[in-house]
PDB file of C-alpha atoms in Angstrom:
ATOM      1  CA  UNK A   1     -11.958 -22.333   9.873  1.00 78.00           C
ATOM      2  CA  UNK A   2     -13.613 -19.670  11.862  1.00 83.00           C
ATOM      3  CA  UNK A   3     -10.756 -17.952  12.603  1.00 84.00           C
ATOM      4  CA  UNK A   4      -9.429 -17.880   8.651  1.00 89.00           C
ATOM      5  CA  UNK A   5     -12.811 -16.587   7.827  1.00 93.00           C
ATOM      6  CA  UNK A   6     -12.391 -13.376  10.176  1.00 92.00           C
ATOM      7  CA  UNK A   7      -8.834 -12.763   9.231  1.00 91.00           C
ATOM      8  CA  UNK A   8      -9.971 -12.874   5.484  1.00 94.00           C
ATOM      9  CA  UNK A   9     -13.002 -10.522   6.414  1.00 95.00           C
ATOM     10  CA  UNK A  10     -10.825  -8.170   8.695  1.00 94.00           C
ATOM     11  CA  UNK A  11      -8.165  -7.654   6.140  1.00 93.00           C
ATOM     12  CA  UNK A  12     -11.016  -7.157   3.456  1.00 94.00           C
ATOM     13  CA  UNK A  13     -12.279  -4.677   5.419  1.00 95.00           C
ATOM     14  CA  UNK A  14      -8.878  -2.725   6.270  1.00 94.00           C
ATOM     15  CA  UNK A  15      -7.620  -2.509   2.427  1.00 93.00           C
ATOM     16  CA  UNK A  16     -11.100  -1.673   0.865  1.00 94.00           C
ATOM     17  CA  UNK A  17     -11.274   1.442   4.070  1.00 94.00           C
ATOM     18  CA  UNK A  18      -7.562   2.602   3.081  1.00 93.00           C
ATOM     19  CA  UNK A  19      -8.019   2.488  -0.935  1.00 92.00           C
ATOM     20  CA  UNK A  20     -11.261   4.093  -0.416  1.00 92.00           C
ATOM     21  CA  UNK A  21      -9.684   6.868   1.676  1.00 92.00           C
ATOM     22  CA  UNK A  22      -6.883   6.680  -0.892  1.00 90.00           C
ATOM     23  CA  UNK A  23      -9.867   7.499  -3.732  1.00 87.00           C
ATOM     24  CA  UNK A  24     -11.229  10.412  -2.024  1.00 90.00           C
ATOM     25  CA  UNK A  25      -7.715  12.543  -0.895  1.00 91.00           C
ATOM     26  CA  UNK A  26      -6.704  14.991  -3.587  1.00 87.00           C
ATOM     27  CA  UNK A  27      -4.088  15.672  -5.108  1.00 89.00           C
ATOM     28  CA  UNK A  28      -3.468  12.381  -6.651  1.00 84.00           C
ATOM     29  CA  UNK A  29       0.593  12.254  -5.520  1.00 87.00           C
ATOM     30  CA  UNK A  30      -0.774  12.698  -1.782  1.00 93.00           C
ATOM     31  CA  UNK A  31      -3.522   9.818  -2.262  1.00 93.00           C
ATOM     32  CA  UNK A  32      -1.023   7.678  -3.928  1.00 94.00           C
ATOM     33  CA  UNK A  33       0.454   7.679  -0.004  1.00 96.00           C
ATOM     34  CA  UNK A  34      -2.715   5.511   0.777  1.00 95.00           C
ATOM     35  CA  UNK A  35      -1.474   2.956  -1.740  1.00 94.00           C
ATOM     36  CA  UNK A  36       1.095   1.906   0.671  1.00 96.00           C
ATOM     37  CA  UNK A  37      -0.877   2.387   3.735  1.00 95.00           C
ATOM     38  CA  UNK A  38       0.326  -0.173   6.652  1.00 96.00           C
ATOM     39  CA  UNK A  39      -3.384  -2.257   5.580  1.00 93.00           C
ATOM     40  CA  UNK A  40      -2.514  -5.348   5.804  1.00 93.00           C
ATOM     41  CA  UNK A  41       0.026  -5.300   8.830  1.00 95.00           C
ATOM     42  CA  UNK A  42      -2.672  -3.741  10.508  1.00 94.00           C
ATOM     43  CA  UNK A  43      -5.298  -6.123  10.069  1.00 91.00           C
ATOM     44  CA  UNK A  44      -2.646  -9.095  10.835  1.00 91.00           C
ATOM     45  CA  UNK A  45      -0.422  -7.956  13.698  1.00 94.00           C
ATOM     46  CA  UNK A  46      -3.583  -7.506  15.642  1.00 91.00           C
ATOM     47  CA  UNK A  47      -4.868 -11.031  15.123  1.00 89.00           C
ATOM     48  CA  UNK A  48      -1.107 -12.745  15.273  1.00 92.00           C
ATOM     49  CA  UNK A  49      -0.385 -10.789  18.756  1.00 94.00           C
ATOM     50  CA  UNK A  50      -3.405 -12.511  19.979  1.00 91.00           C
ATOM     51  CA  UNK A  51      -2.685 -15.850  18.302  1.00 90.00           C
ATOM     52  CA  UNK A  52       1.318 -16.060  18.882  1.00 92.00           C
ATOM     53  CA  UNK A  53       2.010 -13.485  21.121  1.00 94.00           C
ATOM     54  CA  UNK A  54       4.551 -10.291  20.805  1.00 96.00           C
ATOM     55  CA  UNK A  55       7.496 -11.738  19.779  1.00 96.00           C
ATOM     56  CA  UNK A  56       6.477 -13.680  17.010  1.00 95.00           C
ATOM     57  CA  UNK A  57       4.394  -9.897  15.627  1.00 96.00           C
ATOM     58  CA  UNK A  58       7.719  -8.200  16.535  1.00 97.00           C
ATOM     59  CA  UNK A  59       9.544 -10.442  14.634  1.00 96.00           C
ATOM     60  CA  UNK A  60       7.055 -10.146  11.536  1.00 96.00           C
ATOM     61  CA  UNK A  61       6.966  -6.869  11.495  1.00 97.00           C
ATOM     62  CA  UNK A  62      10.939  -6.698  11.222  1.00 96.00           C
ATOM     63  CA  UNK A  63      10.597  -8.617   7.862  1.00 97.00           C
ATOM     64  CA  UNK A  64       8.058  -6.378   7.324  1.00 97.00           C
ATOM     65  CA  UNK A  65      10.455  -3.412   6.655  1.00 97.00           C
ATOM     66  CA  UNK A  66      12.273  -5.371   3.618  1.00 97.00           C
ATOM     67  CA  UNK A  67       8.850  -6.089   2.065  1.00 97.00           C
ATOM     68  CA  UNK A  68       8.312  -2.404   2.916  1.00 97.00           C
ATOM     69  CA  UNK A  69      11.779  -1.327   0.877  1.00 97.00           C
ATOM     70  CA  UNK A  70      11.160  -3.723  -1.921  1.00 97.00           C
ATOM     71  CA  UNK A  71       7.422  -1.654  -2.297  1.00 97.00           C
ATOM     72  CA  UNK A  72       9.043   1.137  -2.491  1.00 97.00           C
ATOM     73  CA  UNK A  73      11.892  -0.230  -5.167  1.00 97.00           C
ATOM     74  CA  UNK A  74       8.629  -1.241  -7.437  1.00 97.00           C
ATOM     75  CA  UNK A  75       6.485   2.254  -7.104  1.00 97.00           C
ATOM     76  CA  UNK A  76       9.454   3.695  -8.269  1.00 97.00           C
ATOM     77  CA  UNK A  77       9.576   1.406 -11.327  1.00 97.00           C
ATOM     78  CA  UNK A  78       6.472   1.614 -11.901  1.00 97.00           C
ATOM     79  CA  UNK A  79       6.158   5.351 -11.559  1.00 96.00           C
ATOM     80  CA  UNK A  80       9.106   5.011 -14.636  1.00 96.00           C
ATOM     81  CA  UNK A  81       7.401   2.696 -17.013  1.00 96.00           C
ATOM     82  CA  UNK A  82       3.809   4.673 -16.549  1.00 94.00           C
ATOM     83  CA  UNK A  83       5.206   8.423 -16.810  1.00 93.00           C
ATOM     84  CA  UNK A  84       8.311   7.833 -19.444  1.00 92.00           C
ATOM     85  CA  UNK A  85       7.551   4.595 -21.275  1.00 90.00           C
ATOM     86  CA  UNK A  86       3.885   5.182 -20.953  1.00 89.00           C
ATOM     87  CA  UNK A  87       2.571   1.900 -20.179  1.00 92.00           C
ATOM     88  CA  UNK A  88      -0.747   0.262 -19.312  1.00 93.00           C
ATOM     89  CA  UNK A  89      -1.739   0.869 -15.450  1.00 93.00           C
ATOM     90  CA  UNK A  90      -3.073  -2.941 -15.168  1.00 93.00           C
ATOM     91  CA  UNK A  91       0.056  -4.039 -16.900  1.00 95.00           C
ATOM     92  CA  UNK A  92       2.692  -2.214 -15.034  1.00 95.00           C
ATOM     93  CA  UNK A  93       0.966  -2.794 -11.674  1.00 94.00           C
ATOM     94  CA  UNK A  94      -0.091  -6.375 -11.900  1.00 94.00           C
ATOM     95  CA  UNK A  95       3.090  -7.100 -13.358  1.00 94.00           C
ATOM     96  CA  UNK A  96       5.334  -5.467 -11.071  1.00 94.00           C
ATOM     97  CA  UNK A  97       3.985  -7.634  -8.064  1.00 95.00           C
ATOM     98  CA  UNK A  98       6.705 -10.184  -9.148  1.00 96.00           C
ATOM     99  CA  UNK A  99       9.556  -7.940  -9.343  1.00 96.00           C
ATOM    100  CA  UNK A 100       8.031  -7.015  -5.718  1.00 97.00           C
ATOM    101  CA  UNK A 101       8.088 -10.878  -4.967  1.00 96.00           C
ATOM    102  CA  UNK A 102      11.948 -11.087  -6.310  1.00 97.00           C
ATOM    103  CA  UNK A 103      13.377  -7.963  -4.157  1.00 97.00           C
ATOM    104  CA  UNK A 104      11.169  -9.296  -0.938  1.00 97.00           C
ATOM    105  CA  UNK A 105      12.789 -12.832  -1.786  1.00 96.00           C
ATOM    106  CA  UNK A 106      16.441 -11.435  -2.466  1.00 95.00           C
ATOM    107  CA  UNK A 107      16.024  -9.711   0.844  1.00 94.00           C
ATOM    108  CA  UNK A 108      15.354 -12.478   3.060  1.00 93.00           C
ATOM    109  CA  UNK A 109      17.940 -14.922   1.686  1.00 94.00           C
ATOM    110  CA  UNK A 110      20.392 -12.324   1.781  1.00 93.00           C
ATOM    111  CA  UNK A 111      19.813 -10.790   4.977  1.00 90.00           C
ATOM    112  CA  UNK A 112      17.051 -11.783   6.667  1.00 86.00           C
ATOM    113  CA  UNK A 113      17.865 -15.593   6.980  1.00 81.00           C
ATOM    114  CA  UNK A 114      21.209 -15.481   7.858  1.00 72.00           C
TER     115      UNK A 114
ATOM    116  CA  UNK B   1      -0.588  22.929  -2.821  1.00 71.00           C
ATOM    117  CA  UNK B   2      -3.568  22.263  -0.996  1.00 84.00           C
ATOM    118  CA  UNK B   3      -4.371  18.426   0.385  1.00 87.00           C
ATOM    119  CA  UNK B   4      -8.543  17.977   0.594  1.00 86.00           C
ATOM    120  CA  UNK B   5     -11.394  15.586   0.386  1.00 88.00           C
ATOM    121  CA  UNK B   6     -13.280  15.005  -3.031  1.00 84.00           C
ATOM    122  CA  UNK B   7     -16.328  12.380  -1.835  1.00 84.00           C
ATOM    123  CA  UNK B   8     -17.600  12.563  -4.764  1.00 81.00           C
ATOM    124  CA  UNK B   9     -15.119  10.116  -6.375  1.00 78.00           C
ATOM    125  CA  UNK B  10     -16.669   7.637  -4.005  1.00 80.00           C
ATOM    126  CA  UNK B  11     -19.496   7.291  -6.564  1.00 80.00           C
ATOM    127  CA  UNK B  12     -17.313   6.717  -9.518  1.00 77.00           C
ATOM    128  CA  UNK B  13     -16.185   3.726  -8.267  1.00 79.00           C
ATOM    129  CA  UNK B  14     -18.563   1.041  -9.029  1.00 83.00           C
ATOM    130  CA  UNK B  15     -19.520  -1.983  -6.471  1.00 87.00           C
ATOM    131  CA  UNK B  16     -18.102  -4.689  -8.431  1.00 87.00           C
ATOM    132  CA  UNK B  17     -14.389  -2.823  -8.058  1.00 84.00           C
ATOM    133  CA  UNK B  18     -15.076  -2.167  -4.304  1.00 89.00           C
ATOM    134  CA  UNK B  19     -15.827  -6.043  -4.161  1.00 92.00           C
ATOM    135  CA  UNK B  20     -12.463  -7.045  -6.102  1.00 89.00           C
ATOM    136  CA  UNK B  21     -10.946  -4.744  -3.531  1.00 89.00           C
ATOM    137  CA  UNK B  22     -11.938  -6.006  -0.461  1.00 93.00           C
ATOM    138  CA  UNK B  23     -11.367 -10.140  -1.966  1.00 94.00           C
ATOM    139  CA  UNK B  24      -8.029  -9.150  -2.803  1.00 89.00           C
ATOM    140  CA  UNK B  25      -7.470  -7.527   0.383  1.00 90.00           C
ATOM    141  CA  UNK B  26      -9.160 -10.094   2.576  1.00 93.00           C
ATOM    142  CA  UNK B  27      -6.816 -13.265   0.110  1.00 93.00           C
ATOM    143  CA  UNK B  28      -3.647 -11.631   0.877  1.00 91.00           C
ATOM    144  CA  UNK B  29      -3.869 -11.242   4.726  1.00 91.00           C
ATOM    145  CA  UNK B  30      -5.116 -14.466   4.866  1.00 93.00           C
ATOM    146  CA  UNK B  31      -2.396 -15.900   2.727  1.00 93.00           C
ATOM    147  CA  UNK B  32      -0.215 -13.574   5.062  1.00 90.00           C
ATOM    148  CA  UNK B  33      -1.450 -15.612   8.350  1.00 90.00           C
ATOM    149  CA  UNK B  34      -0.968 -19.002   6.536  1.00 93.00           C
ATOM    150  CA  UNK B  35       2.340 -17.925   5.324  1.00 93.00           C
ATOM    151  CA  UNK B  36       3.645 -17.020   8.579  1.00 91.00           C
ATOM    152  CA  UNK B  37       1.877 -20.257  10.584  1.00 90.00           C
ATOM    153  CA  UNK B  38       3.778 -22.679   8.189  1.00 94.00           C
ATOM    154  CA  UNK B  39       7.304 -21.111   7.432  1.00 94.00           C
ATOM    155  CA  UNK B  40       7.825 -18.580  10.325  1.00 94.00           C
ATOM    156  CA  UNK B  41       7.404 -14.774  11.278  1.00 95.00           C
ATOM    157  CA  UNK B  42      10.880 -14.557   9.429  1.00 95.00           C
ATOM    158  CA  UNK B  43       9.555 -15.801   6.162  1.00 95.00           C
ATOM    159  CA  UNK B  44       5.640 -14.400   6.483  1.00 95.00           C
ATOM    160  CA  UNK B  45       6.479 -10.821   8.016  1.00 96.00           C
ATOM    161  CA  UNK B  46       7.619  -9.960   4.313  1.00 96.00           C
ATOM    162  CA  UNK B  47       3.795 -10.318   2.918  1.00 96.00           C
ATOM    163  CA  UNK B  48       2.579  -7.627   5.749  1.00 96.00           C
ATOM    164  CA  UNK B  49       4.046  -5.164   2.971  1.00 96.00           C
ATOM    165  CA  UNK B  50       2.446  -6.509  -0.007  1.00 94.00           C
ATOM    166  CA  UNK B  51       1.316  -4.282  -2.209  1.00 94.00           C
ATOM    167  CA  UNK B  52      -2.666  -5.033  -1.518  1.00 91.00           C
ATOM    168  CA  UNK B  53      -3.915  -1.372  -2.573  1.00 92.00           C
ATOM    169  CA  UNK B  54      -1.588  -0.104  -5.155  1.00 93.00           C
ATOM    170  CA  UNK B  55      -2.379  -2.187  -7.973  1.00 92.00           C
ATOM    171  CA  UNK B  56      -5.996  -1.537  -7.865  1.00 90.00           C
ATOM    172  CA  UNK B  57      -5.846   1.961  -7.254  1.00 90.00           C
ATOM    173  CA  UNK B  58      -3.224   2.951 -10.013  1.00 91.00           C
ATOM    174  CA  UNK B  59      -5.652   0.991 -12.692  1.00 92.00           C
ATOM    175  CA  UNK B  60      -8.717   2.735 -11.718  1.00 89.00           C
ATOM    176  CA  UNK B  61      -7.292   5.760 -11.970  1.00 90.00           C
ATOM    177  CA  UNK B  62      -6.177   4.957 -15.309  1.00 90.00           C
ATOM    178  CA  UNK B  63      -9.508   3.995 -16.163  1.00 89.00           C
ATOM    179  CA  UNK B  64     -11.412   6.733 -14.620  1.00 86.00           C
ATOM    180  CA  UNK B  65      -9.303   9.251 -16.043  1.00 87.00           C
ATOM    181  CA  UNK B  66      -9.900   7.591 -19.836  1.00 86.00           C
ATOM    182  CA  UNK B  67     -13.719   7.563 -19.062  1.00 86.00           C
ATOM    183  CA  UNK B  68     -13.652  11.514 -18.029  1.00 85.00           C
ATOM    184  CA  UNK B  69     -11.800  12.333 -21.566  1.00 84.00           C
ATOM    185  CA  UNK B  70     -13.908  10.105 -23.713  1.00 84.00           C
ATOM    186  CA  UNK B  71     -16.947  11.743 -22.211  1.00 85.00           C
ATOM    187  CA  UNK B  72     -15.207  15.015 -23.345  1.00 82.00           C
ATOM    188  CA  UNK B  73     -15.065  13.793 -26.409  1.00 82.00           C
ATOM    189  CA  UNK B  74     -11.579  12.832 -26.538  1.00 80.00           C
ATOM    190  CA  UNK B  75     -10.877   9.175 -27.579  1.00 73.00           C
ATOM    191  CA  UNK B  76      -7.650   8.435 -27.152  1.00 72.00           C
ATOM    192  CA  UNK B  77      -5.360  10.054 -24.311  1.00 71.00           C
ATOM    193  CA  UNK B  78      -2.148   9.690 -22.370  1.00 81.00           C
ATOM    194  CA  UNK B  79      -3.700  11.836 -18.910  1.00 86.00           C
ATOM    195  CA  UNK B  80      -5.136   8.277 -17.151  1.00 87.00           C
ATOM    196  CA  UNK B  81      -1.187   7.280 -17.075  1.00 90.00           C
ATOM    197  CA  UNK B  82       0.324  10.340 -16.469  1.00 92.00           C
ATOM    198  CA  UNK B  83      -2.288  10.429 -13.666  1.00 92.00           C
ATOM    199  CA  UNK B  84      -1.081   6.912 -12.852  1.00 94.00           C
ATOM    200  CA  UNK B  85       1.934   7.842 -12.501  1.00 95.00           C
ATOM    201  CA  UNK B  86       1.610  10.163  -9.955  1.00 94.00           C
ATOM    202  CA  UNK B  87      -0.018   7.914  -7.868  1.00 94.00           C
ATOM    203  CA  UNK B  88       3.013   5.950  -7.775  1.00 96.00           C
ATOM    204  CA  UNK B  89       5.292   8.329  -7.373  1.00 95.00           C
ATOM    205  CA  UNK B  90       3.564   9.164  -3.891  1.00 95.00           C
ATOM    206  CA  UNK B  91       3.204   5.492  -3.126  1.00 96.00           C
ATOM    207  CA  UNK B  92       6.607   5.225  -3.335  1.00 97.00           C
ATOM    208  CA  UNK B  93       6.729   7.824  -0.826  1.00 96.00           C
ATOM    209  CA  UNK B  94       4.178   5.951   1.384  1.00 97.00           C
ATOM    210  CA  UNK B  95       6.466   2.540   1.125  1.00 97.00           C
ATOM    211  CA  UNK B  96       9.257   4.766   3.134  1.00 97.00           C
ATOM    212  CA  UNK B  97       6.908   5.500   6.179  1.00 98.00           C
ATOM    213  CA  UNK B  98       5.739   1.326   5.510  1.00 98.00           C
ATOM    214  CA  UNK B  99       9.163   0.269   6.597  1.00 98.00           C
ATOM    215  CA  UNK B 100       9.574   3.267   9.341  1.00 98.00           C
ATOM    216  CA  UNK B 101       6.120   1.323  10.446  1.00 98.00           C
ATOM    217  CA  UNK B 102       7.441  -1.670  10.426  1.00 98.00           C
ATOM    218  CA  UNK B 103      10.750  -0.679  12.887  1.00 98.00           C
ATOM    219  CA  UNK B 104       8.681   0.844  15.138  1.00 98.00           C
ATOM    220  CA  UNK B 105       5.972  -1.849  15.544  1.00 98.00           C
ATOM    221  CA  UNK B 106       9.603  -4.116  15.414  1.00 97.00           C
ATOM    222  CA  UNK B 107      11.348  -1.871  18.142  1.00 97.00           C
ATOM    223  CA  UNK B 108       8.322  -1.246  20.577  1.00 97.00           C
ATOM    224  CA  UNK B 109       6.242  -4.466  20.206  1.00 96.00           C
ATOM    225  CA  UNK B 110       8.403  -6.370  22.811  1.00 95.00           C
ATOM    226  CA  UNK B 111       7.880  -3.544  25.103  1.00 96.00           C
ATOM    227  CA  UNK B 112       4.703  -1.746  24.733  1.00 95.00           C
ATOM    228  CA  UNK B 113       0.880  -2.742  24.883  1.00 95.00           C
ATOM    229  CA  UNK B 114       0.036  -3.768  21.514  1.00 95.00           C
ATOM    230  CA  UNK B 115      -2.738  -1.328  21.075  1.00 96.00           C
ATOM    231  CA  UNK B 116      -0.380   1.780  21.741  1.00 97.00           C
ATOM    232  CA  UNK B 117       2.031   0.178  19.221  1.00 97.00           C
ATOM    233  CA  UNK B 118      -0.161  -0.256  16.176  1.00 97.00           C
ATOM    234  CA  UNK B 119      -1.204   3.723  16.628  1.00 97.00           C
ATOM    235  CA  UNK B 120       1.894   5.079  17.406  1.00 98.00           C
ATOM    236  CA  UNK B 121       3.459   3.056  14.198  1.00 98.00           C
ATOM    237  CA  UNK B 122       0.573   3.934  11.986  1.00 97.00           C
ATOM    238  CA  UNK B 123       1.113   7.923  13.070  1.00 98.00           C
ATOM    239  CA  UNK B 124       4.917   7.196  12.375  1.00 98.00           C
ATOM    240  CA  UNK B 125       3.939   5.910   8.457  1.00 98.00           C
ATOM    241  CA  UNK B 126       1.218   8.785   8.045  1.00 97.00           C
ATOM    242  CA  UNK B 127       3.997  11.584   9.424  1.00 98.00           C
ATOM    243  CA  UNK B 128       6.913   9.989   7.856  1.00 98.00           C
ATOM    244  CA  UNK B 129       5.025   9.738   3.904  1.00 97.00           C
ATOM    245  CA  UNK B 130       3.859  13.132   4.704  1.00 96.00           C
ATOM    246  CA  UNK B 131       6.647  14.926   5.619  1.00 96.00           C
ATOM    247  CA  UNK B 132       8.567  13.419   2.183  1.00 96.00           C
ATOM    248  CA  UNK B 133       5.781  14.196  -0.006  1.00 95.00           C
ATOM    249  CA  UNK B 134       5.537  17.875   1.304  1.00 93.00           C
ATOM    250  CA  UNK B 135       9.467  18.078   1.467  1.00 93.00           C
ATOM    251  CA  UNK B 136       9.009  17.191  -2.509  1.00 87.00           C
ATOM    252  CA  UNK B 137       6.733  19.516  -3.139  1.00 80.00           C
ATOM    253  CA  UNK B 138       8.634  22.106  -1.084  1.00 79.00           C
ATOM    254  CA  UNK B 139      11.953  21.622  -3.278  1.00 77.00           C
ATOM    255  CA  UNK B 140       9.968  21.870  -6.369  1.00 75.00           C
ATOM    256  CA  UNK B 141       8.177  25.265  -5.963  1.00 73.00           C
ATOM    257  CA  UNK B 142      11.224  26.514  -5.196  1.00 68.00           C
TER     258      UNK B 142
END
């Protein structure tokens, strides 16, 4: 229990220091960098190398890189529908996180676990 | 164009949206560890690149942007999404140097010190976002 409640602090801690760094960079296309800052790999890899050791992290962290690639497949969609179709931030955002979850998804059962 | 520090934009953002930050950030790497613990690193390692700042960041743009105008006396504007926008366009840059983080943490975790790893790959994602978004802004001032 312990242990959950330190991971769930840590990781608090990372994202709210990265989004706050984020908030204070200008201009806003650099700080938008921060919104895909490595947050919470950073505050998990640490804690799962202790826990499960290197191979398990290593092995995370090459999953990692399709999560990475389907972020980067949903900023881009979402930098469409806010600049051209010139929808809600909330909307586009909150509701891209599934087309996030679907590319992640379609990445691991059709590469990753092969 | 010049890249600097505005600290005042810390005090625009109000506690309660610092607190939704860090609860959102501390549910997902927990649900990260879970993840991983019951179906595998295979299966888990794809929530270490969930999008835990992004969606909070592009909204409070949006918002702060609309409050800025409105105190101009503008009601109704388009900037806070425009300004949205931009912030995702460089977040897609950032989720390039994400996955370059995640090969080298992938590549060199097996055979490096952890603590060497997690700086070297987090100096490969800053370099690696930076070098796109300046290449960008190279191409278009010429």
């Amino acid at each position: 229990m312990l242990q959950y409640l330190f991971r769930f602090v840590v990781g608090g801690l990372i994202v709210s220091a990265f989004a706050a760094l984020g908030g204070t960079v200008k201009p806003k296309s650099f700080a938008g960098l921060f919104g895909a800052a490595p947050s919470v790999a950073l505050a998990t890899l640490g804690l799962t190398i202790q826990a499960s050791g290197k191979q398990f992290a290593s092995t995370e962290a090459r999953s990692m890189i399709a999560g990475a690639l389907a972020f980067c497949f949903y900023a881009c969609v979402s930098h469409y529908l806010l600049a051209k179709r010139r929808l809600s931030a909330a909307a586009v955002s909150i509701g891209g996180l599934g087309l996030w979850l679907i590319a992640a998804l379609g990445a691991w059962l059709l590469v990753l676990k092969q | 164009m010049r890249v600097y520090f505005d600290v005042s934009a810390l005090r625009r953002t109000k506690w309660g949206e610092y607190a939704v930050r860090f609860l959102f950030g501390g549910a997902i790497t927990l649900i990260a560890g879970i993840l991983a613990k019951q179906y595998g690193p295979v299966f888990g390692g794809l929530f270490l690149a969930f999008p835990a700042i992004f969606p909070s960041s592009v909204t409070l743009i949006e918002k702060h942007e609309r409050e800025k105008k409105q105190n101009a006396g503008i009601p109704r504007t388009i900037r806070g999404r425009l300004a949205a926008a931009l912030d995702a366009r460089g977040t897609a840059m950032g989720g390039i140097g994400l996955a370059c983080f995640g090969l080298v943490v992938w590549k060199l975790l097996p055979v490096w010190k952890p603590a060497p790893v997690l700086f070297v790959a987090l100096v490969v994602w800053f370099a690696v976002s930076f070098l796109i978004w300046r290449a960008r802004k190279f191409h278009l001032m010429r």
